[in-house]
CSV table of C-alpha atoms in Angstrom, one decimal:
chain,number,residue,atom,x,y,z
A,8,MET,CA,2.4,28.9,1.5
A,9,VAL,CA,4.4,26.0,3.0
A,10,LYS,CA,5.4,26.5,6.7
A,11,ALA,CA,6.6,23.0,7.5
A,12,VAL,CA,8.1,20.0,5.9
A,13,ILE,CA,7.6,16.5,7.5
A,14,PHE,CA,10.2,14.0,6.3
A,15,ASP,CA,10.1,10.2,6.3
A,16,LEU,CA,13.5,8.7,7.6
A,17,ASP,CA,14.5,5.4,6.0
A,18,GLY,CA,15.0,5.8,2.3
A,19,THR,CA,14.2,9.5,2.4
A,20,VAL,CA,16.7,11.3,4.8
A,21,LEU,CA,19.1,8.4,5.4
A,22,ASP,CA,20.0,5.3,3.3
A,23,THR,CA,19.6,2.8,6.2
A,24,LEU,CA,19.0,-0.2,3.9
A,25,PRO,CA,22.6,-1.8,4.4
A,26,ASP,CA,22.3,-1.7,8.2
A,27,LEU,CA,18.7,-3.0,8.2
A,28,ASN,CA,19.7,-5.9,6.0
A,29,ALA,CA,22.8,-6.7,8.1
A,30,CYS,CA,20.9,-6.6,11.4
A,31,MET,CA,18.0,-8.7,10.0
A,32,ASN,CA,20.4,-11.3,8.7
A,33,GLU,CA,22.2,-11.5,12.0
A,34,ALA,CA,18.9,-12.0,13.7
A,35,LEU,CA,17.7,-14.6,11.2
A,36,ALA,CA,20.9,-16.5,11.7
A,37,GLN,CA,20.4,-16.6,15.5
A,38,PHE,CA,16.8,-17.8,14.9
A,39,GLY,CA,18.0,-20.6,12.6
A,40,CYS,CA,16.5,-19.0,9.4
A,41,PRO,CA,17.9,-18.2,6.0
A,42,PRO,CA,19.1,-14.7,5.2
A,43,VAL,CA,17.3,-12.2,3.1
A,44,THR,CA,18.7,-10.3,0.1
A,45,MET,CA,19.2,-6.5,-0.1
A,46,GLU,CA,16.3,-6.4,-2.6
A,47,GLN,CA,14.0,-8.4,-0.3
A,48,THR,CA,14.9,-6.0,2.5
A,49,ARG,CA,14.1,-3.0,0.3
A,50,ALA,CA,10.6,-4.6,-0.4
A,51,TYR,CA,10.0,-5.5,3.3
A,52,VAL,CA,10.7,-2.2,5.0
A,53,GLY,CA,8.4,0.7,5.3
A,54,ASN,CA,5.6,-0.5,7.6
A,55,GLY,CA,7.4,-0.7,11.0
A,56,GLY,CA,9.8,-3.2,12.5
A,57,LEU,CA,7.3,-5.9,13.4
A,58,LEU,CA,6.1,-6.2,9.8
A,59,PHE,CA,9.7,-6.2,8.5
A,60,ALA,CA,10.5,-9.0,10.8
A,61,ALA,CA,7.4,-11.0,9.9
A,62,ARG,CA,8.1,-10.6,6.2
A,63,ALA,CA,11.7,-11.6,6.6
A,64,LEU,CA,10.8,-14.9,8.4
A,65,PRO,CA,10.0,-18.1,6.5
A,66,GLU,CA,6.3,-18.6,6.1
A,67,ASP,CA,6.2,-21.5,8.6
A,68,ARG,CA,7.9,-19.3,11.3
A,69,ARG,CA,5.7,-16.2,11.0
A,70,ALA,CA,3.6,-17.1,14.0
A,71,GLU,CA,6.8,-16.3,16.0
A,72,ALA,CA,7.2,-12.9,14.5
A,73,GLU,CA,6.5,-10.8,17.6
A,74,HIS,CA,9.0,-12.8,19.7
A,75,PHE,CA,11.5,-12.8,17.0
A,76,TYR,CA,11.2,-9.0,16.5
A,77,ARG,CA,11.3,-8.0,20.2
A,78,ASP,CA,13.7,-10.5,21.6
A,79,VAL,CA,16.1,-11.2,18.7
A,80,TYR,CA,16.0,-8.5,16.1
A,81,CYS,CA,15.5,-5.4,18.3
A,82,PRO,CA,18.5,-6.0,20.6
A,83,ILE,CA,20.7,-6.5,17.5
A,84,HIS,CA,19.3,-3.3,15.9
A,85,PHE,CA,19.8,-1.3,19.0
A,86,ARG,CA,23.4,-2.3,19.2
A,87,CYS,CA,23.9,-1.3,15.6
A,88,LYS,CA,26.1,1.8,15.3
A,89,SER,CA,24.7,2.7,11.9
A,90,GLU,CA,28.1,2.3,10.4
A,91,ARG,CA,26.7,1.5,6.9
A,92,THR,CA,24.0,4.2,7.0
A,93,ARG,CA,24.6,7.3,4.9
A,94,PRO,CA,22.8,10.6,4.0
A,95,PHE,CA,21.7,11.2,0.4
A,96,ALA,CA,23.5,13.5,-2.0
A,97,GLY,CA,22.5,17.2,-1.6
A,98,GLU,CA,20.7,16.6,1.7
A,99,GLY,CA,22.7,19.0,3.9
A,100,ALA,CA,22.4,22.0,1.5
A,101,CYS,CA,18.7,21.3,1.1
A,102,MET,CA,18.1,21.3,4.9
A,103,ALA,CA,20.1,24.5,5.2
A,104,ALA,CA,18.0,26.2,2.5
A,105,LEU,CA,14.8,25.2,4.2
A,106,GLU,CA,16.1,26.7,7.5
A,107,ARG,CA,17.1,29.9,5.8
A,108,ALA,CA,13.6,30.1,4.4
A,109,GLY,CA,12.1,29.8,7.8
A,110,ILE,CA,10.5,26.5,7.1
A,111,LYS,CA,10.1,24.2,10.1
A,112,ARG,CA,11.4,20.6,9.6
A,113,ALA,CA,10.5,17.3,11.4
A,114,VAL,CA,10.7,13.6,10.9
A,115,VAL,CA,7.9,11.0,11.3
A,116,THR,CA,9.0,7.4,10.9
A,117,ASN,CA,7.7,3.9,11.5
A,118,LYS,CA,11.3,3.1,12.9
A,119,SER,CA,11.2,2.5,16.7
A,120,GLN,CA,11.5,5.7,18.7
A,121,ARG,CA,14.7,4.4,20.3
A,122,ALA,CA,16.4,3.8,17.0
A,123,ALA,CA,15.1,7.1,15.6
A,124,ASP,CA,16.4,9.0,18.6
A,125,GLU,CA,19.9,7.4,18.2
A,126,LEU,CA,20.0,8.6,14.6
A,127,GLY,CA,18.7,12.0,15.7
A,128,ASN,CA,21.7,12.3,18.1
A,129,THR,CA,24.2,11.3,15.5
A,130,LEU,CA,23.7,11.4,11.6
A,131,LEU,CA,20.6,13.7,11.8
A,132,ALA,CA,21.9,16.1,14.5
A,133,PRO,CA,23.3,18.7,12.0
A,134,TYR,CA,19.9,19.3,10.5
A,135,GLY,CA,18.1,20.8,13.5
A,136,PHE,CA,14.8,18.9,13.2
A,137,SER,CA,12.2,20.3,15.6
A,138,ALA,CA,10.9,16.8,16.2
A,139,ILE,CA,11.7,13.1,15.4
A,140,PHE,CA,8.7,11.0,16.0
A,141,GLY,CA,9.1,7.3,15.8
A,142,ASN,CA,7.1,4.1,16.5
A,143,ARG,CA,5.9,4.2,20.1
A,144,ASP,CA,3.5,2.4,22.2
A,145,GLY,CA,-0.1,3.5,22.0
A,146,ILE,CA,0.1,5.4,18.7
A,147,PRO,CA,-0.5,3.5,15.4
A,148,VAL,CA,2.1,3.6,12.8
A,149,LYS,CA,1.8,5.3,9.4
A,150,PRO,CA,-0.3,5.5,7.3
A,151,ASP,CA,-2.4,6.4,10.3
A,152,PRO,CA,-2.0,10.2,10.5
A,153,THR,CA,-2.0,10.4,14.4
A,154,GLY,CA,1.8,10.8,14.8
A,155,THR,CA,2.0,13.3,11.9
A,156,LEU,CA,-0.8,15.4,13.2
A,157,LEU,CA,0.7,15.4,16.7
A,158,VAL,CA,4.0,16.7,15.2
A,159,LEU,CA,2.2,19.4,13.3
A,160,GLU,CA,0.4,20.5,16.5
A,161,GLN,CA,3.8,20.7,18.2
A,162,LEU,CA,5.1,22.9,15.3
A,163,GLY,CA,2.0,25.0,15.4
A,164,VAL,CA,1.4,24.4,11.6
A,165,PRO,CA,-2.0,23.3,10.1
A,166,PRO,CA,-1.9,20.3,7.7
A,167,GLU,CA,-2.7,22.5,4.7
A,168,LYS,CA,0.4,24.5,5.3
A,169,ALA,CA,2.7,21.5,5.4
A,170,VAL,CA,4.2,19.0,3.0
A,171,PHE,CA,5.0,15.4,3.7
A,172,VAL,CA,8.1,14.1,1.9
A,173,GLY,CA,8.8,10.4,1.7
A,174,ASP,CA,9.9,7.5,-0.5
A,175,GLY,CA,7.0,5.0,0.1
A,176,GLU,CA,3.4,4.2,-0.5
A,177,THR,CA,2.9,4.6,3.2
A,178,ASP,CA,4.0,8.2,3.1
A,179,VAL,CA,1.6,9.1,0.3
A,180,GLN,CA,-1.2,7.6,2.2
A,181,THR,CA,-0.2,9.3,5.5
A,182,ALA,CA,-0.2,12.7,3.8
A,183,LYS,CA,-3.7,12.0,2.3
A,184,ASN,CA,-5.0,10.9,5.7
A,185,ALA,CA,-3.6,13.9,7.4
A,186,GLY,CA,-4.9,16.4,4.9
A,187,MET,CA,-1.5,17.3,3.6
A,188,ARG,CA,0.2,17.6,0.3
A,189,SER,CA,3.0,15.2,-0.4
A,190,VAL,CA,6.2,14.9,-2.5
A,191,SER,CA,7.5,11.4,-3.3
A,192,VAL,CA,11.2,11.1,-3.7
A,193,LEU,CA,12.7,8.7,-6.3
A,194,TRP,CA,16.0,8.0,-4.6
A,195,GLY,CA,14.5,5.7,-2.0
A,196,TYR,CA,13.1,2.2,-1.7
A,197,ARG,CA,10.1,2.3,-4.0
A,198,THR,CA,9.8,2.8,-7.7
A,199,LYS,CA,7.9,5.6,-9.4
A,200,ARG,CA,5.4,3.0,-10.7
A,201,GLN,CA,4.7,1.8,-7.2
A,202,LEU,CA,4.3,5.3,-6.0
A,203,LEU,CA,2.0,6.2,-8.8
A,204,ALA,CA,-0.1,3.2,-7.9
A,205,ALA,CA,-0.4,4.5,-4.4
A,206,GLY,CA,-1.7,7.9,-5.6
A,207,ALA,CA,1.5,10.0,-5.7
A,208,GLU,CA,1.3,13.1,-7.8
A,209,CYS,CA,4.4,15.1,-7.1
A,210,PHE,CA,7.9,13.7,-7.4
A,211,ALA,CA,11.5,14.8,-6.7
A,212,GLU,CA,14.5,13.1,-8.2
A,213,THR,CA,17.2,15.0,-6.1
A,214,PHE,CA,17.3,16.9,-2.9
A,215,PRO,CA,17.9,20.3,-4.6
A,216,GLN,CA,14.4,20.0,-6.0
A,217,LEU,CA,13.0,20.1,-2.5
A,218,GLU,CA,14.7,23.4,-1.6
A,219,LYS,CA,11.6,25.5,-2.5
A,220,PRO,CA,8.6,23.6,-1.1
A,221,LYS,CA,6.6,26.9,-1.1
A,222,GLU,CA,6.3,26.3,-4.9
A,223,VAL,CA,4.9,22.8,-4.5
A,224,SER,CA,1.2,22.5,-5.5
A,225,VAL,CA,-1.1,19.7,-6.5
A,226,THR,CA,-0.1,20.4,-10.1
A,227,PRO,CA,3.7,19.9,-9.7
A,228,PRO,CA,5.8,23.0,-10.7
A,229,MET,CA,9.1,23.1,-12.5
A,230,SER,CA,11.0,22.3,-9.4
A,231,VAL,CA,9.3,19.0,-8.9
A,232,LYS,CA,8.9,16.2,-11.5
A,233,SER,CA,5.3,15.5,-12.5
A,234,SER,CA,3.6,12.1,-12.7
A,235,ALA,CA,3.7,12.4,-16.5
A,236,GLY,CA,7.4,11.5,-16.4
A,237,ARG,CA,8.7,8.0,-17.2
A,238,ALA,CA,7.9,5.5,-14.5
A,239,ARG,CA,11.0,3.6,-13.3
């Protein structure tokens, strides 16, 4: 029986890609580097801001990645008002259904804690997440399970009673490392083929398919698309 659902943020709960792309390109311009496309941004995100910055920089500038990330990109990102960021279709109804079912909900993301908190106070505020856990000093980012396990401890739910929902390979690996089941969503920033290669077994194509996580099992039920489906 599922008692908690842990959600990834970027590409799972919010479509942040347009803002990430705009902020990165403003930072790259200030740093005298060429812009990245939306598709490049899609491929570069998922492992935290520092790696996003390093991947976006030209190869001959990557030794400067930490300085670029902290002193150029982060101030721009923190000023961003998320004007281009949007929730996904059916999201609000799904969160309400989980709440009615008594299922606890939280977010674990590789986005900085400051940026995650700002979204928690704005676009995510209506969903009543019990915790929003972002990238913070002293705790390794996903796929390390430390942050996820800390959130589950806060919720009072053991890993075997929880499901991790995310759109990336990192989320599949985090769930495995934490001893949890996972559901990979197909509206995010990775293809089904990429997720299958990472070991994903359960898939959801829309938010309404997540409204009954108590039915999720290692062999996906009717409410979740199985890995036998067509890879996109």
